Structures are given as C-alpha cells and as structure tokens.
Amino acid sequence: LSSDDIEAHYACEIKTMLDMKLKLADDFADLLVVDSSTPYEMVQVITSILSRDDFRQSIISKANVAMVWAMDAEEQEYLRHFLDRYRKQHADYPIRRGEIAMQVGTKALEFGILATEDTKIFQHLSDIESSLKDKFKNIDNVHIELRGIYGGQYPIVFPDETLEFLQSEYDTAEEYHHYFNQKPLACHTILQFEEEGDERSMPKQSLDIALVKSLEAVRMECKTLQSFTGMGEGGVIICMNPKVGNAVVVWDGRTHLDVSLYLLGDAEEMPNVFVETFL
C-alpha cells in the first residue's frame, strides 16, 4: 500500500470497514491499539475511517480507550498525530489524551493513551507513570516522564429559553445621581468665523475691540495679553487668566478667524454669550 495510491487507499478503507463490521457484528469495540508495527499508510487508512462520525459511532463504544506505542518517537511521530486526531474527532469533555515519554539511552520511546469517559484520567495516568518507573527502576539510563495531558472542549449547553436583560432591570439610581451631580472642571470651545468675500475685510483694530468686549461679556479679565504679528498677513492674540481661563484668536489676515475659548468651571452658556457679543 502506497501513500500516493489513492485508489488502493480507498479499496483498503472499504475492505477494512467491512472486516470491522463483520467481526464486531452487533457488538461495539471499547479498545483501540495501534503499535509501532503499524505502517504509516495503514494509520492513514484508520484515520480516514474513524473520521466518519456515523461509522465510528456504529462500531466503537462511546466509552472507549485508545493506545499507541512508538518504539522510535522521532520516526513514528505519526502515531502521536493519529491519537491526537482521534481526540479531536470525539472533541467533547471529558476526553483526555496522555503522553508518556521514555528515554532509553539515546533511544526515545513514546506511549500514548486516550480515554473518552474517564473522569479520573489524571490519577490513572499518574499511576501508569509510577508503575512504569517502578518496573524499570533497576535499569540504568531509563527515564520516564508523563509529558502532557490534553483534553477536549466543554460542550456548549444552550438554555431552553433565551434570557434578555433590560436596562430597566438594573438599579441605576446611584449612577444617575453621580452623573447629574458632576461639576465640570472646564469648558473648551472652538469657534470659527468666516466673512463673505475674498478680500481683506477684517481690520486688526476692529478685531481687538471685538475681542475685548467679548471677553468682558464672559467676565474674563486678561492678566496676560500678548499679540503676535509679522508671521504672515494676519496675527495671533492670546489672553490668559489663571482663575478664569484663556482665549486664543488666530486671524489669517483676510476673512477667516479661529477662536479657542477655554473657561474654567461650569461655563456652558458662556460661548454663546461670547459669539453674540463678538458679532
């Protein structure tokens, strides 16, 4: 049997399935053993057969044990893959696969065992490891280790009725009280003014006067006032008051004006007052 010969593989699968059904009749197998004498091609055939859920469930008991034994763990790694594939075919908890490695001098051996319904698999695998160690304790250069235990996924249990939790079912009194009693630290507003027309129509002197009146309207006295020009056709005006806030005016020298107004405390209505006065 060649791994590349698909027709031969298919024929072997059919014959093996018929032989299994014939020998088992109405019975179910509860033990599956694949040892190191099983060639790779035959493991491919068995894997393909067991991948068919309906057929696997018709010949193998739900509670079953599967074992593999590799005399050369590196060369026969496919045995480990076969057992792990078998674990994924069953998928659901409480299935567990244990992997016991044996090092005899320079030679690596591997023993794998899988149980589908053993809820005490951890204890049983530990007992197997202890038993093997006790058996080979008088032989030099033999090291035995339970290398890993791999489980299945927990089944999804869907409730009979879908539960819907509404917002009204939660007590939000404390949250609402906290929300509506918050005190704002500050109010930051960005204002943009655009005058119609493409030519220069905003004299800087007029902007200074409008800014001063608008700041008075929002009760901001400029403790620090700076004006910058000569960086283009427009300019920048900065007004700062550490107890009230600050205002920054950027003018492009033509028809566009940006105002950054930052006021401390609850000043939600102040931007509207600033705009009405500025205009």
Tab-separated table of C-alpha atoms in Angstrom:
chain	number	residue	atom	x	y	z
A	1	LEU	CA	0.000	0.000	0.000
A	2	SER	CA	1.497	3.290	-1.139
A	3	SER	CA	0.538	6.617	0.431
A	4	ASP	CA	0.308	8.123	-3.072
A	5	ASP	CA	-2.022	5.458	-4.471
A	6	ILE	CA	-5.478	6.929	-3.822
A	7	GLU	CA	-7.410	4.054	-5.405
A	8	ALA	CA	-5.550	1.482	-3.326
A	9	HIS	CA	-6.221	3.542	-0.202
A	10	TYR	CA	-9.921	3.704	-0.935
A	11	ALA	CA	-10.107	-0.028	-1.614
A	12	CYS	CA	-8.264	-0.730	1.635
A	13	GLU	CA	-10.653	1.515	3.570
A	14	ILE	CA	-13.704	-0.306	2.176
A	15	LYS	CA	-12.214	-3.748	2.974
A	16	THR	CA	-11.173	-2.699	6.479
A	17	MET	CA	-14.604	-1.240	7.230
A	18	LEU	CA	-16.334	-4.432	6.055
A	19	ASP	CA	-13.955	-6.595	8.119
A	20	MET	CA	-14.638	-4.491	11.212
A	21	LYS	CA	-18.392	-4.717	10.812
A	22	LEU	CA	-18.195	-8.464	10.136
A	23	LYS	CA	-16.074	-9.244	13.188
A	24	LEU	CA	-17.934	-6.967	15.565
A	25	ALA	CA	-21.418	-7.871	14.312
A	26	ASP	CA	-23.784	-6.123	16.742
A	27	ASP	CA	-21.089	-5.530	19.327
A	28	PHE	CA	-19.049	-2.384	19.963
A	29	ALA	CA	-15.299	-2.126	20.374
A	30	ASP	CA	-14.086	-0.355	23.509
A	31	LEU	CA	-10.316	-0.675	22.983
A	32	LEU	CA	-8.215	0.519	20.036
A	33	VAL	CA	-4.488	-0.250	19.937
A	34	VAL	CA	-2.058	0.933	17.265
A	35	ASP	CA	1.518	-0.220	17.911
A	36	SER	CA	4.841	0.562	16.255
A	37	SER	CA	4.458	-2.280	13.743
A	38	THR	CA	1.595	-0.402	12.044
A	39	PRO	CA	2.905	1.312	8.894
A	40	TYR	CA	2.180	4.939	8.141
A	41	GLU	CA	-0.115	4.056	5.222
A	42	MET	CA	-2.323	1.870	7.421
A	43	VAL	CA	-2.571	4.645	10.016
A	44	GLN	CA	-3.790	6.921	7.217
A	45	VAL	CA	-6.494	4.386	6.371
A	46	ILE	CA	-7.612	4.027	10.005
A	47	THR	CA	-7.667	7.796	10.476
A	48	SER	CA	-9.842	8.202	7.404
A	49	ILE	CA	-12.251	5.507	8.570
A	50	LEU	CA	-12.616	6.923	12.082
A	51	SER	CA	-13.146	10.427	10.722
A	52	ARG	CA	-16.606	9.308	9.570
A	53	ASP	CA	-18.672	10.026	12.676
A	54	ASP	CA	-21.579	7.781	11.751
A	55	PHE	CA	-19.367	4.764	11.066
A	56	ARG	CA	-17.129	5.346	14.109
A	57	GLN	CA	-20.151	5.579	16.379
A	58	SER	CA	-21.609	2.395	14.860
A	59	ILE	CA	-18.590	0.241	15.756
A	60	ILE	CA	-16.899	1.913	18.746
A	61	SER	CA	-18.445	2.321	22.159
A	62	LYS	CA	-18.911	5.830	23.486
A	63	ALA	CA	-16.744	4.911	26.467
A	64	ASN	CA	-13.529	3.659	24.882
A	65	VAL	CA	-9.779	3.675	25.282
A	66	ALA	CA	-7.231	4.147	22.503
A	67	MET	CA	-3.489	3.493	22.810
A	68	VAL	CA	-0.431	3.932	20.628
A	69	TRP	CA	3.108	2.689	21.179
A	70	ALA	CA	6.042	4.117	19.233
A	71	MET	CA	9.403	2.360	19.525
A	72	ASP	CA	11.037	5.321	17.788
A	73	ALA	CA	9.283	8.555	18.762
A	74	GLU	CA	11.028	10.632	16.102
A	75	GLU	CA	10.482	8.288	13.163
A	76	GLN	CA	6.955	7.322	14.207
A	77	GLU	CA	5.638	10.736	15.163
A	78	TYR	CA	2.591	9.997	13.020
A	79	LEU	CA	1.296	7.697	15.795
A	80	ARG	CA	1.070	10.631	18.165
A	81	HIS	CA	-0.689	12.693	15.498
A	82	PHE	CA	-3.143	9.840	14.935
A	83	LEU	CA	-4.108	9.731	18.607
A	84	ASP	CA	-4.463	13.482	18.803
A	85	ARG	CA	-6.641	13.474	15.685
A	86	TYR	CA	-8.788	10.810	17.349
A	87	ARG	CA	-9.119	13.118	20.381
A	88	LYS	CA	-10.337	15.969	18.163
A	89	GLN	CA	-12.821	13.684	16.401
A	90	HIS	CA	-14.505	12.961	19.738
A	91	ALA	CA	-13.913	16.564	20.757
A	92	ASP	CA	-16.061	16.893	23.882
A	93	TYR	CA	-15.156	16.708	27.560
A	94	PRO	CA	-14.276	14.504	29.478
A	95	ILE	CA	-11.974	13.051	26.787
A	96	ARG	CA	-8.267	13.201	27.709
A	97	ARG	CA	-5.054	12.163	25.960
A	98	GLY	CA	-1.922	11.421	27.944
A	99	GLU	CA	1.603	11.344	26.552
A	100	ILE	CA	4.316	9.353	28.341
A	101	ALA	CA	7.891	9.632	27.069
A	102	MET	CA	10.603	7.032	27.720
A	103	GLN	CA	14.284	7.689	27.104
A	104	VAL	CA	16.425	4.550	26.957
A	105	GLY	CA	19.981	5.678	26.409
A	106	THR	CA	19.883	7.564	23.114
A	107	LYS	CA	16.613	5.998	22.003
A	108	ALA	CA	13.284	7.799	22.542
A	109	LEU	CA	10.096	5.764	23.005
A	110	GLU	CA	6.584	7.104	23.424
A	111	PHE	CA	3.388	5.693	24.870
A	112	GLY	CA	0.074	7.473	24.308
A	113	ILE	CA	-3.247	6.696	25.903
A	114	LEU	CA	-6.668	8.258	25.396
A	115	ALA	CA	-9.857	7.729	27.380
A	116	THR	CA	-13.200	9.217	26.378
A	117	GLU	CA	-15.236	8.851	29.574
A	118	ASP	CA	-12.667	8.535	32.362
A	119	THR	CA	-13.250	11.376	34.820
A	120	LYS	CA	-10.244	10.223	36.897
A	121	ILE	CA	-7.831	10.164	33.973
A	122	PHE	CA	-5.287	12.380	35.751
A	123	GLN	CA	-4.985	9.936	38.639
A	124	HIS	CA	-4.866	6.920	36.319
A	125	LEU	CA	-2.148	8.437	34.092
A	126	SER	CA	-0.126	9.269	37.187
A	127	ASP	CA	-0.499	5.652	38.336
A	128	ILE	CA	0.681	4.397	34.915
A	129	GLU	CA	3.728	6.659	35.092
A	130	SER	CA	4.559	5.428	38.605
A	131	SER	CA	4.080	1.793	37.568
A	132	LEU	CA	6.438	2.163	34.584
A	133	LYS	CA	9.056	3.906	36.689
A	134	ASP	CA	8.865	1.151	39.287
A	135	LYS	CA	9.198	-1.538	36.611
A	136	PHE	CA	12.347	-0.027	35.077
A	137	LYS	CA	13.905	1.409	38.237
A	138	ASN	CA	16.766	-1.132	38.237
A	139	ILE	CA	17.747	-0.428	34.636
A	140	ASP	CA	20.307	2.303	34.013
A	141	ASN	CA	19.736	5.198	31.595
A	142	VAL	CA	15.944	4.796	31.559
A	143	HIS	CA	13.969	7.987	32.119
A	144	ILE	CA	10.165	8.033	32.148
A	145	GLU	CA	8.039	11.151	32.204
A	146	LEU	CA	4.353	11.991	31.828
A	147	ARG	CA	4.965	14.751	29.310
A	148	GLY	CA	1.489	16.153	28.809
A	149	ILE	CA	-2.257	15.707	29.190
A	150	TYR	CA	-4.552	17.151	26.536
A	151	GLY	CA	-8.305	17.461	26.889
A	152	GLY	CA	-11.394	18.095	24.830
A	153	GLN	CA	-13.649	21.100	24.624
A	154	TYR	CA	-16.514	21.645	27.007
A	155	PRO	CA	-19.851	21.138	25.239
A	156	ILE	CA	-21.998	24.184	24.605
A	157	VAL	CA	-25.225	23.967	26.596
A	158	PHE	CA	-27.967	26.125	25.167
A	159	PRO	CA	-30.694	27.219	27.627
A	160	ASP	CA	-34.279	26.240	26.924
A	161	GLU	CA	-35.300	29.880	26.936
A	162	THR	CA	-33.254	32.860	25.889
A	163	LEU	CA	-32.936	35.333	28.753
A	164	GLU	CA	-32.970	39.014	27.882
A	165	PHE	CA	-31.721	41.524	30.424
A	166	LEU	CA	-33.154	45.026	30.041
A	167	GLN	CA	-31.523	48.224	31.245
A	168	SER	CA	-34.615	48.948	33.335
A	169	GLU	CA	-33.950	45.817	35.413
A	170	TYR	CA	-30.762	47.275	36.855
A	171	ASP	CA	-30.696	49.732	39.739
A	172	THR	CA	-29.030	52.812	38.216
A	173	ALA	CA	-30.063	55.343	40.865
A	174	GLU	CA	-26.548	55.760	42.219
A	175	GLU	CA	-25.045	56.120	38.740
A	176	TYR	CA	-27.606	58.725	37.674
A	177	HIS	CA	-27.092	60.633	40.919
A	178	HIS	CA	-23.364	60.689	40.283
A	179	TYR	CA	-23.803	61.746	36.647
A	180	PHE	CA	-26.196	64.641	37.278
A	181	ASN	CA	-24.225	65.941	40.245
A	182	GLN	CA	-20.922	66.167	38.448
A	183	LYS	CA	-19.238	69.560	38.447
A	184	PRO	CA	-17.472	70.367	35.176
A	185	LEU	CA	-13.819	71.322	35.525
A	186	ALA	CA	-13.845	73.479	32.411
A	187	CYS	CA	-15.488	74.184	29.085
A	188	HIS	CA	-13.399	74.289	25.901
A	189	THR	CA	-14.984	75.685	22.752
A	190	ILE	CA	-13.538	76.145	19.254
A	191	LEU	CA	-15.198	78.931	17.242
A	192	GLN	CA	-14.686	79.695	13.569
A	193	PHE	CA	-15.752	82.891	11.868
A	194	GLU	CA	-15.791	83.396	8.113
A	195	GLU	CA	-16.736	86.711	6.486
A	196	GLU	CA	-18.074	86.669	2.971
A	197	GLY	CA	-15.776	87.966	0.263
A	198	ASP	CA	-12.222	87.149	-0.775
A	199	GLU	CA	-10.556	90.466	0.007
A	200	ARG	CA	-9.201	91.642	3.327
A	201	SER	CA	-12.165	92.961	5.282
A	202	MET	CA	-11.290	92.499	8.987
A	203	PRO	CA	-9.108	95.374	10.263
A	204	LYS	CA	-6.964	94.241	13.175
A	205	GLN	CA	-8.056	97.189	15.301
A	206	SER	CA	-11.683	96.111	14.928
A	207	LEU	CA	-10.764	92.561	15.956
A	208	ASP	CA	-9.010	93.861	19.088
A	209	ILE	CA	-12.074	95.853	20.103
A	210	ALA	CA	-14.469	92.950	19.401
A	211	LEU	CA	-12.273	90.552	21.387
A	212	VAL	CA	-12.028	92.866	24.403
A	213	LYS	CA	-15.822	93.359	24.525
A	214	SER	CA	-16.474	89.622	24.117
A	215	LEU	CA	-14.070	88.776	26.945
A	216	GLU	CA	-15.745	91.324	29.188
A	217	ALA	CA	-19.093	89.685	28.396
A	218	VAL	CA	-17.825	86.315	29.681
A	219	ARG	CA	-16.209	88.039	32.683
A	220	MET	CA	-12.634	87.296	31.689
A	221	GLU	CA	-10.031	89.913	32.601
A	222	CYS	CA	-6.777	89.436	30.732
A	223	LYS	CA	-3.964	89.139	33.273
A	224	THR	CA	-1.620	88.366	30.388
A	225	LEU	CA	-2.273	89.715	26.915
A	226	GLN	CA	0.051	89.015	24.004
A	227	SER	CA	-0.285	89.859	20.329
A	228	PHE	CA	1.873	88.442	17.551
A	229	THR	CA	2.090	89.800	14.013
A	230	GLY	CA	4.595	89.690	11.192
A	231	MET	CA	4.247	85.930	10.631
A	232	GLY	CA	2.118	86.471	7.571
A	233	GLU	CA	-0.762	88.735	6.731
A	234	GLY	CA	-2.685	88.019	9.941
A	235	GLY	CA	-1.798	87.573	13.587
A	236	VAL	CA	-2.346	85.790	16.908
A	237	ILE	CA	-3.817	87.264	20.095
A	238	ILE	CA	-3.555	85.438	23.414
A	239	CYS	CA	-5.437	86.339	26.591
A	240	MET	CA	-4.745	84.398	29.819
A	241	ASN	CA	-6.254	84.490	33.293
A	242	PRO	CA	-5.248	81.639	35.649
A	243	LYS	CA	-8.523	81.901	37.619
A	244	VAL	CA	-10.897	82.186	34.656
A	245	GLY	CA	-9.320	80.574	31.587
A	246	ASN	CA	-7.766	81.667	28.332
A	247	ALA	CA	-8.638	82.701	24.817
A	248	VAL	CA	-6.545	82.384	21.674
A	249	VAL	CA	-7.505	84.207	18.462
A	250	VAL	CA	-5.865	83.256	15.144
A	251	TRP	CA	-6.539	85.524	12.138
A	252	ASP	CA	-5.376	84.699	8.611
A	253	GLY	CA	-5.225	88.390	7.669
A	254	ARG	CA	-8.221	88.131	5.395
A	255	THR	CA	-11.673	86.722	6.143
A	256	HIS	CA	-11.104	83.706	8.422
A	257	LEU	CA	-10.863	83.772	12.206
A	258	ASP	CA	-10.370	80.909	14.710
A	259	VAL	CA	-11.064	81.372	18.430
A	260	SER	CA	-10.119	78.848	21.129
A	261	LEU	CA	-12.065	79.696	24.281
A	262	TYR	CA	-11.193	77.785	27.467
A	263	LEU	CA	-13.212	78.703	30.571
A	264	LEU	CA	-12.844	77.085	33.997
A	265	GLY	CA	-15.871	75.752	35.847
A	266	ASP	CA	-19.422	75.385	34.587
A	267	ALA	CA	-19.406	77.791	31.638
A	268	GLU	CA	-21.733	76.021	29.240
A	269	GLU	CA	-23.632	79.182	28.221
A	270	MET	CA	-20.615	81.479	28.025
A	271	PRO	CA	-19.545	80.536	24.439
A	272	ASN	CA	-22.946	81.684	23.157
A	273	VAL	CA	-22.538	84.995	25.027
A	274	PHE	CA	-19.048	85.377	23.561
A	275	VAL	CA	-20.300	84.816	19.986
A	276	GLU	CA	-23.246	87.188	20.312
A	277	THR	CA	-21.021	89.967	21.667
A	278	PHE	CA	-18.232	89.348	19.155
A	279	LEU	CA	-20.602	89.595	16.215
